[in-house]
Every structure is written in structure tokens, then in C-alpha cells.
Amino acid sequence: GQNIDQPTEMTATEGAIVQINCTYQTSGFNGLFWYQQHAGEAPTFLSYNVLDGLEEKGRFSSFLSRSKGYSYLLLKELQMKDSASYLCAVQDSNYQLIWGAGTKLIIKP
Amino acid sequence: IAGITQAPTSQILAAGRRMTLRCTQDMRHNAMYWYRQDLGLGLRLIHYSNTAGTTGKGEVPDGYSVSRANTDDFPLTLASAVPSQTSVYFCASSPIAGAQETQYFGPGTRLLVL
């Protein structure tokens, strides 16, 4: 079957760094997406990885290891506005997105 | 407008009633999708359309139907609502249905079926 695992909830301190992990088992792989979703709002695109390695985009970076079925999202210099859920999604062989349940990130002052 | 709009924003519906959730995009995207989001579960694909005139079933299609008469509109119909269809429904679109294509989401419709 297809499975995406990520922690349910994480807590971090304003100004710190947090790493959100995602492991996956899917039928085929055409890339991995990270989305951010604030409470009561729609998901918005953060990053995309298809090759192994680190993609950096400002305070956010995303890493992929295809051989390990593993990705992480790294958030630096945390701000209160980063409090949100972070969704990991894998694009399978049919180009459909398979979604994890999301990680709720709580930022404390 | 710019992006994707959904209507209604929220709805309370009696079980057994028919309901159509509307979705319109103005980005001329070929591919459109309907998801439901439930607490503790990931987004689950209900139906999709790779281009106007074609539709396909996703992971959880039972009890739902869609049509794609033109590029912009992708309505989702619940023929006879049941309480298990209580959820938040998101419509999304992407330029094409292919690798690396980012999906853009509408604001969602919150549906409560009693």
C-alpha cells in the first residue's frame, strides 16, 4: 500500500530551528512536495524535491533521500507566523499526490 | 478574480439531500482536483480531471460525482448526503497533470451533514 508518515505535532521556540521529517512508501515516485496550511485556510506550496539533496529557499529548506524514502523540511529563525501544519505529499506513478496527515507546528515565544 | 474560488464557504445539510459544491479557477489550468480533509487524515483525492471533458476517480469517489464541461469550472455533487461526508472540501488545480506540477488550492468548503 501507499503510506506517508510524519509526526503529528511538534513544538519549537521562536528564533530556533526545527526539522520536520517525512517517510514514504509509494507506488512510483515523481517528486515530493511540502505545503504549509494555517488553521482554517487552504494549503499553500512551499517546496518540491525530485532529486536527492537539499533545496534551500530563504528560511525554509527541504531535503530528499530517495533510497531511504525520506525527506525533511527545515525551518530556520522561527517566527510566530510559522505556527501552522506542514503537509508532506508524494507524487506517485500516476502523477497523483499522496498526502501525509500533516505535522502541526506550535511556536512558543 | 485571481486563483480558485469555492462556494459555499460553509454549509449545514440534512442527510439525504443533494448538494453541489462549486469550484471555479481563472488560471486556465488544465487539471483540477477535489479533495476532502478530515482530522487526523491526509488530504484524500475524490475525483480529478486532467482536461476539460474528462474526469477520473480518486481514492474515495463513492457518493460523489463531478463534471468538467469547460476549463474553468469543476463542480462536485453529493447525490444523497450522509453524515460520513462531513468534512472540509478543497478544490485544487495545476497547469497540467504531470510530474513536478504544483497544485494550487481554493479556500475550501466546510460541510456538516446531520
GROMACS .gro file of N, CA, C and O in nm, chain A residues 9-94:
model
  344
    9GLU      N    1   0.258   1.626   1.583
    9GLU     CA    2   0.273   1.760   1.641
    9GLU      C    3   0.415   1.783   1.687
    9GLU      O    4   0.481   1.688   1.733
   10MET      N    5   0.463   1.906   1.673
   10MET     CA    6   0.595   1.943   1.722
   10MET      C    7   0.585   2.082   1.785
   10MET      O    8   0.502   2.164   1.742
   11THR      N    9   0.672   2.107   1.881
   11THR     CA   10   0.676   2.238   1.946
   11THR      C   11   0.818   2.292   1.936
   11THR      O   12   0.915   2.216   1.952
   12ALA      N   13   0.831   2.421   1.907
   12ALA     CA   14   0.962   2.483   1.897
   12ALA      C   15   0.953   2.626   1.949
   12ALA      O   16   0.843   2.680   1.968
   13THR      N   17   1.068   2.685   1.970
   13THR     CA   18   1.076   2.819   2.027
   13THR      C   19   1.104   2.921   1.918
   13THR      O   20   1.181   2.895   1.824
   14GLU      N   21   1.045   3.037   1.930
   14GLU     CA   22   1.068   3.147   1.836
   14GLU      C   23   1.218   3.173   1.823
   14GLU      O   24   1.291   3.177   1.924
   15GLY      N   25   1.266   3.186   1.699
   15GLY     CA   26   1.407   3.212   1.674
   15GLY      C   27   1.490   3.087   1.656
   15GLY      O   28   1.605   3.095   1.608
   16ALA      N   29   1.437   2.973   1.692
   16ALA     CA   30   1.511   2.846   1.684
   16ALA      C   31   1.497   2.782   1.546
   16ALA      O   32   1.443   2.843   1.452
   17ILE      N   33   1.549   2.659   1.535
   17ILE     CA   34   1.542   2.579   1.413
   17ILE      C   35   1.462   2.453   1.443
   17ILE      O   36   1.475   2.394   1.550
   18VAL      N   37   1.380   2.410   1.348
   18VAL     CA   38   1.305   2.286   1.366
   18VAL      C   39   1.312   2.205   1.237
   18VAL      O   40   1.315   2.260   1.127
   19GLN      N   41   1.318   2.073   1.254
   19GLN     CA   42   1.322   1.982   1.140
   19GLN      C   43   1.199   1.891   1.146
   19GLN      O   44   1.178   1.822   1.246
   20ILE      N   45   1.121   1.890   1.040
   20ILE     CA   46   1.001   1.805   1.032
   20ILE      C   47   1.029   1.693   0.934
   20ILE      O   48   1.059   1.718   0.817
   21ASN      N   49   1.021   1.570   0.981
   21ASN     CA   50   1.054   1.454   0.899
   21ASN      C   51   0.933   1.395   0.829
   21ASN      O   52   0.820   1.405   0.879
   22CYS      N   53   0.960   1.330   0.719
   22CYS     CA   54   0.855   1.262   0.642
   22CYS      C   55   0.916   1.136   0.580
   22CYS      O   56   1.020   1.144   0.515
   23THR      N   57   0.855   1.021   0.605
   23THR     CA   58   0.896   0.898   0.538
   23THR      C   59   0.782   0.848   0.452
   23THR      O   60   0.665   0.870   0.485
   24TYR      N   61   0.817   0.782   0.343
   24TYR     CA   62   0.712   0.743   0.250
   24TYR      C   63   0.738   0.607   0.186
   24TYR      O   64   0.853   0.563   0.174
   25GLN      N   65   0.629   0.543   0.150
   25GLN     CA   66   0.630   0.421   0.069
   25GLN      C   67   0.517   0.438  -0.031
   25GLN      O   68   0.400   0.441   0.008
   26THR      N   69   0.552   0.452  -0.158
   26THR     CA   70   0.450   0.476  -0.258
   26THR      C   71   0.477   0.392  -0.383
   26THR      O   72   0.588   0.344  -0.403
   27SER      N   73   0.375   0.379  -0.465
   27SER     CA   74   0.389   0.308  -0.592
   27SER      C   75   0.439   0.409  -0.694
   27SER      O   76   0.363   0.484  -0.753
   28GLY      N   77   0.568   0.413  -0.712
   28GLY     CA   78   0.628   0.509  -0.803
   28GLY      C   79   0.659   0.640  -0.731
   28GLY      O   80   0.606   0.671  -0.623
   29PHE      N   81   0.746   0.716  -0.790
   29PHE     CA   82   0.788   0.843  -0.728
   29PHE      C   83   0.818   0.943  -0.839
   29PHE      O   84   0.906   0.920  -0.922
   30ASN      N   85   0.745   1.054  -0.836
   30ASN     CA   86   0.770   1.162  -0.930
   30ASN      C   87   0.797   1.294  -0.859
   30ASN      O   88   0.784   1.400  -0.919
   31GLY      N   89   0.833   1.284  -0.732
   31GLY     CA   90   0.869   1.405  -0.660
   31GLY      C   91   0.798   1.415  -0.527
   31GLY      O   92   0.699   1.345  -0.503
   32LEU      N   93   0.851   1.498  -0.439
   32LEU     CA   94   0.794   1.518  -0.306
   32LEU      C   95   0.771   1.665  -0.283
   32LEU      O   96   0.858   1.748  -0.310
   33PHE      N   97   0.652   1.696  -0.233
   33PHE     CA   98   0.611   1.834  -0.209
   33PHE      C   99   0.594   1.859  -0.059
   33PHE      O  100   0.552   1.770   0.015
   34TRP      N  101   0.622   1.982  -0.018
   34TRP     CA  102   0.585   2.030   0.115
   34TRP      C  103   0.491   2.148   0.098
   34TRP      O  104   0.516   2.239   0.017
   35TYR      N  105   0.382   2.144   0.176
   35TYR     CA  106   0.285   2.252   0.178
   35TYR      C  107   0.269   2.301   0.322
   35TYR      O  108   0.285   2.225   0.417
   36GLN      N  109   0.233   2.428   0.334
   36GLN     CA  110   0.202   2.487   0.464
   36GLN      C  111   0.051   2.513   0.470
   36GLN      O  112  -0.007   2.559   0.371
   37GLN      N  113  -0.009   2.484   0.584
   37GLN     CA  114  -0.152   2.510   0.599
   37GLN      C  115  -0.179   2.574   0.734
   37GLN      O  116  -0.167   2.509   0.838
   38HIS      N  117  -0.217   2.701   0.732
   38HIS     CA  118  -0.259   2.767   0.856
   38HIS      C  119  -0.400   2.721   0.890
   38HIS      O  120  -0.479   2.685   0.800
   39ALA      N  121  -0.432   2.724   1.018
   39ALA     CA  122  -0.561   2.675   1.065
   39ALA      C  123  -0.676   2.745   0.994
   39ALA      O  124  -0.680   2.868   0.985
   40GLY      N  125  -0.767   2.667   0.939
   40GLY     CA  126  -0.883   2.721   0.872
   40GLY      C  127  -0.857   2.773   0.731
   40GLY      O  128  -0.947   2.834   0.671
   41GLU      N  129  -0.737   2.750   0.681
   41GLU     CA  130  -0.703   2.802   0.548
   41GLU      C  131  -0.665   2.688   0.453
   41GLU      O  132  -0.657   2.572   0.492
   42ALA      N  133  -0.639   2.725   0.328
   42ALA     CA  134  -0.600   2.627   0.227
   42ALA      C  135  -0.451   2.598   0.236
   42ALA      O  136  -0.372   2.682   0.280
   43PRO      N  137  -0.409   2.480   0.193
   43PRO     CA  138  -0.264   2.451   0.183
   43PRO      C  139  -0.200   2.542   0.078
   43PRO      O  140  -0.261   2.571  -0.026
   44THR      N  141  -0.077   2.584   0.106
   44THR     CA  142  -0.001   2.663   0.008
   44THR      C  143   0.135   2.598  -0.013
   44THR      O  144   0.197   2.547   0.081
   45PHE      N  145   0.183   2.601  -0.135
   45PHE     CA  146   0.305   2.534  -0.176
   45PHE      C  147   0.428   2.595  -0.110
   45PHE      O  148   0.443   2.718  -0.104
   46LEU      N  149   0.517   2.509  -0.059
   46LEU     CA  150   0.643   2.554  -0.002
   46LEU      C  151   0.762   2.511  -0.086
   46LEU      O  152   0.849   2.592  -0.118
   47SER      N  153   0.770   2.379  -0.116
   47SER     CA  154   0.890   2.331  -0.184
   47SER      C  155   0.861   2.201  -0.257
   47SER      O  156   0.763   2.133  -0.231
   48TYR      N  157   0.955   2.170  -0.349
   48TYR     CA  158   0.945   2.048  -0.430
   48TYR      C  159   1.086   1.989  -0.444
   48TYR      O  160   1.182   2.062  -0.473
   49ASN      N  161   1.097   1.859  -0.423
   49ASN     CA  162   1.223   1.787  -0.443
   49ASN      C  163   1.197   1.666  -0.533
   49ASN      O  164   1.101   1.591  -0.509
   50VAL      N  165   1.282   1.647  -0.632
   50VAL     CA  166   1.274   1.525  -0.712
   50VAL      C  167   1.408   1.453  -0.715
   50VAL      O  168   1.414   1.332  -0.733
   51LEU      N  169   1.516   1.526  -0.695
   51LEU     CA  170   1.649   1.468  -0.688
   51LEU      C  171   1.698   1.469  -0.543
   51LEU      O  172   1.656   1.553  -0.464
   52ASP      N  173   1.789   1.378  -0.510
   52ASP     CA  174   1.845   1.373  -0.375
   52ASP      C  175   1.919   1.502  -0.344
   52ASP      O  176   1.985   1.559  -0.431
   53GLY      N  177   1.908   1.544  -0.221
   53GLY     CA  178   1.983   1.660  -0.179
   53GLY      C  179   1.894   1.766  -0.116
   53GLY      O  180   1.777   1.743  -0.087
   54LEU      N  181   1.956   1.879  -0.094
   54LEU     CA  182   1.893   1.988  -0.021
   54LEU      C  183   1.853   2.100  -0.116
   54LEU      O  184   1.933   2.143  -0.199
   55GLU      N  185   1.730   2.147  -0.102
   55GLU     CA  186   1.681   2.264  -0.175
   55GLU      C  187   1.657   2.374  -0.073
   55GLU      O  188   1.581   2.356   0.021
   56GLU      N  189   1.722   2.489  -0.093
   56GLU     CA  190   1.709   2.598   0.002
   56GLU      C  191   1.629   2.712  -0.058
   56GLU      O  192   1.650   2.750  -0.174
   57LYS      N  193   1.537   2.764   0.025
   57LYS     CA  194   1.452   2.874  -0.021
   57LYS      C  195   1.429   2.966   0.098
   57LYS      O  196   1.335   2.951   0.174
   58GLY      N  197   1.519   3.062   0.117
   58GLY     CA  198   1.507   3.155   0.229
   58GLY      C  199   1.524   3.083   0.361
   58GLY      O  200   1.620   3.009   0.381
   59ARG      N  201   1.428   3.100   0.451
   59ARG     CA  202   1.438   3.038   0.583
   59ARG      C  203   1.401   2.889   0.579
   59ARG      O  204   1.422   2.817   0.676
   60PHE      N  205   1.344   2.845   0.468
   60PHE     CA  206   1.298   2.707   0.456
   60PHE      C  207   1.390   2.629   0.364
   60PHE      O  208   1.431   2.677   0.259
   61SER      N  209   1.420   2.504   0.404
   61SER     CA  210   1.497   2.413   0.320
   61SER      C  211   1.427   2.278   0.323
   61SER      O  212   1.366   2.241   0.423
   62SER      N  213   1.441   2.204   0.214
   62SER     CA  214   1.383   2.069   0.211
   62SER      C  215   1.487   1.973   0.155
   62SER      O  216   1.558   2.005   0.060
   63PHE      N  217   1.494   1.856   0.218
   63PHE     CA  218   1.592   1.754   0.183
   63PHE      C  219   1.522   1.628   0.139
   63PHE      O  220   1.414   1.594   0.189
   64LEU      N  221   1.583   1.556   0.045
   64LEU     CA  222   1.527   1.430  -0.004
   64LEU      C  223   1.635   1.324  -0.016
   64LEU      O  224   1.744   1.352  -0.067
   65SER      N  225   1.601   1.202   0.031
   65SER     CA  226   1.680   1.083   0.004
   65SER      C  227   1.585   0.979  -0.053
   65SER      O  228   1.504   0.920   0.019
   66ARG      N  229   1.594   0.958  -0.184
   66ARG     CA  230   1.501   0.863  -0.248
   66ARG      C  231   1.531   0.719  -0.206
   66ARG      O  232   1.439   0.638  -0.189
   67SER      N  233   1.657   0.685  -0.186
   67SER     CA  234   1.691   0.547  -0.148
   67SER      C  235   1.635   0.512  -0.010
   67SER      O  236   1.603   0.396   0.017
   68LYS      N  237   1.624   0.611   0.077
   68LYS     CA  238   1.572   0.588   0.212
   68LYS      C  239   1.423   0.620   0.223
   68LYS      O  240   1.363   0.597   0.329
   69GLY      N  241   1.361   0.671   0.119
   69GLY     CA  242   1.220   0.710   0.127
   69GLY      C  243   1.198   0.814   0.235
   69GLY      O  244   1.105   0.802   0.316
   70TYR      N  245   1.280   0.916   0.234
   70TYR     CA  246   1.286   1.010   0.348
   70TYR      C  247   1.305   1.153   0.300
   70TYR      O  248   1.380   1.180   0.205
   71SER      N  249   1.236   1.243   0.366
   71SER     CA  250   1.252   1.385   0.341
   71SER      C  251   1.241   1.459   0.472
   71SER      O  252   1.184   1.408   0.570
   72TYR      N  253   1.297   1.578   0.477
   72TYR     CA  254   1.268   1.666   0.590
   72TYR      C  255   1.255   1.809   0.543
   72TYR      O  256   1.310   1.849   0.440
   73LEU      N  257   1.181   1.885   0.620
   73LEU     CA  258   1.164   2.028   0.600
   73LEU      C  259   1.231   2.097   0.717
   73LEU      O  260   1.203   2.065   0.833
   74LEU      N  261   1.323   2.186   0.687
   74LEU     CA  262   1.398   2.257   0.790
   74LEU      C  263   1.354   2.403   0.791
   74LEU      O  264   1.358   2.470   0.688
   75LEU      N  265   1.310   2.450   0.906
   75LEU     CA  266   1.267   2.587   0.920
   75LEU      C  267   1.364   2.658   1.016
   75LEU      O  268   1.381   2.616   1.131
   76LYS      N  269   1.426   2.765   0.968
   76LYS     CA  270   1.522   2.839   1.049
   76LYS      C  271   1.461   2.970   1.098
   76LYS      O  272   1.363   3.019   1.042
   77GLU      N  273   1.522   3.026   1.203
   77GLU     CA  274   1.481   3.157   1.256
   77GLU      C  275   1.328   3.164   1.269
   77GLU      O  276   1.264   3.253   1.215
   78LEU      N  277   1.276   3.069   1.344
   78LEU     CA  278   1.131   3.055   1.353
   78LEU      C  279   1.063   3.184   1.399
   78LEU      O  280   1.110   3.253   1.489
   79GLN      N  281   0.950   3.209   1.334
   79GLN     CA  282   0.866   3.323   1.369
   79GLN      C  283   0.729   3.272   1.411
   79GLN      O  284   0.688   3.162   1.373
   80MET      N  285   0.658   3.353   1.487
   80MET     CA  286   0.526   3.311   1.535
   80MET      C  287   0.434   3.276   1.419
   80MET      O  288   0.352   3.184   1.429
   81LYS      N  289   0.449   3.345   1.307
   81LYS     CA  290   0.364   3.319   1.190
   81LYS      C  291   0.390   3.183   1.126
   81LYS      O  292   0.313   3.138   1.041
   82ASP      N  293   0.498   3.116   1.168
   82ASP     CA  294   0.527   2.982   1.117
   82ASP      C  295   0.442   2.876   1.185
   82ASP      O  296   0.445   2.758   1.146
   83SER      N  297   0.368   2.913   1.287
   83SER     CA  298   0.275   2.820   1.351
   83SER      C  299   0.169   2.779   1.248
   83SER      O  300   0.090   2.861   1.202
   84ALA      N  301   0.170   2.651   1.213
   84ALA     CA  302   0.083   2.601   1.107
   84ALA      C  303   0.102   2.450   1.100
   84ALA      O  304   0.184   2.393   1.173
   85SER      N  305   0.026   2.387   1.013
   85SER     CA  306   0.050   2.247   0.981
   85SER      C  307   0.133   2.238   0.855
   85SER      O  308   0.116   2.320   0.763
   86TYR      N  309   0.224   2.141   0.851
   86TYR     CA  310   0.312   2.121   0.737
   86TYR      C  311   0.282   1.984   0.678
   86TYR      O  312   0.291   1.882   0.747
   87LEU      N  313   0.244   1.984   0.551
   87LEU     CA  314   0.195   1.864   0.484
   87LEU      C  315   0.300   1.813   0.386
   87LEU      O  316   0.349   1.890   0.303
   88CYS      N  317   0.331   1.686   0.396
   88CYS     CA  318   0.423   1.619   0.304
   88CYS      C  319   0.338   1.542   0.203
   88CYS      O  320   0.240   1.476   0.242
   89ALA      N  321   0.372   1.550   0.076
   89ALA     CA  322   0.295   1.479  -0.027
   89ALA      C  323   0.390   1.424  -0.132
   89ALA      O  324   0.482   1.494  -0.175
   90VAL      N  325   0.367   1.301  -0.172
   90VAL     CA  326   0.448   1.236  -0.275
   90VAL      C  327   0.365   1.220  -0.402
   90VAL      O  328   0.249   1.179  -0.396
   91GLN      N  329   0.425   1.255  -0.514
   91GLN     CA  330   0.358   1.236  -0.643
   91GLN      C  331   0.391   1.095  -0.692
   91GLN      O  332   0.508   1.061  -0.712
   92ASP      N  333   0.286   1.014  -0.712
   92ASP     CA  334   0.310   0.875  -0.747
   92ASP      C  335   0.323   0.855  -0.898
   92ASP      O  336   0.330   0.952  -0.974
   93SER      N  337   0.325   0.729  -0.941
   93SER     CA  338   0.348   0.699  -1.083
   93SER      C  339   0.235   0.750  -1.173
   93SER      O  340   0.253   0.765  -1.293
   94ASN      N  341   0.117   0.775  -1.117
   94ASN     CA  342   0.003   0.831  -1.193
   94ASN      C  343  -0.004   0.982  -1.182
   94ASN      O  344  -0.104   1.042  -1.223
   0.00000   0.00000   0.00000
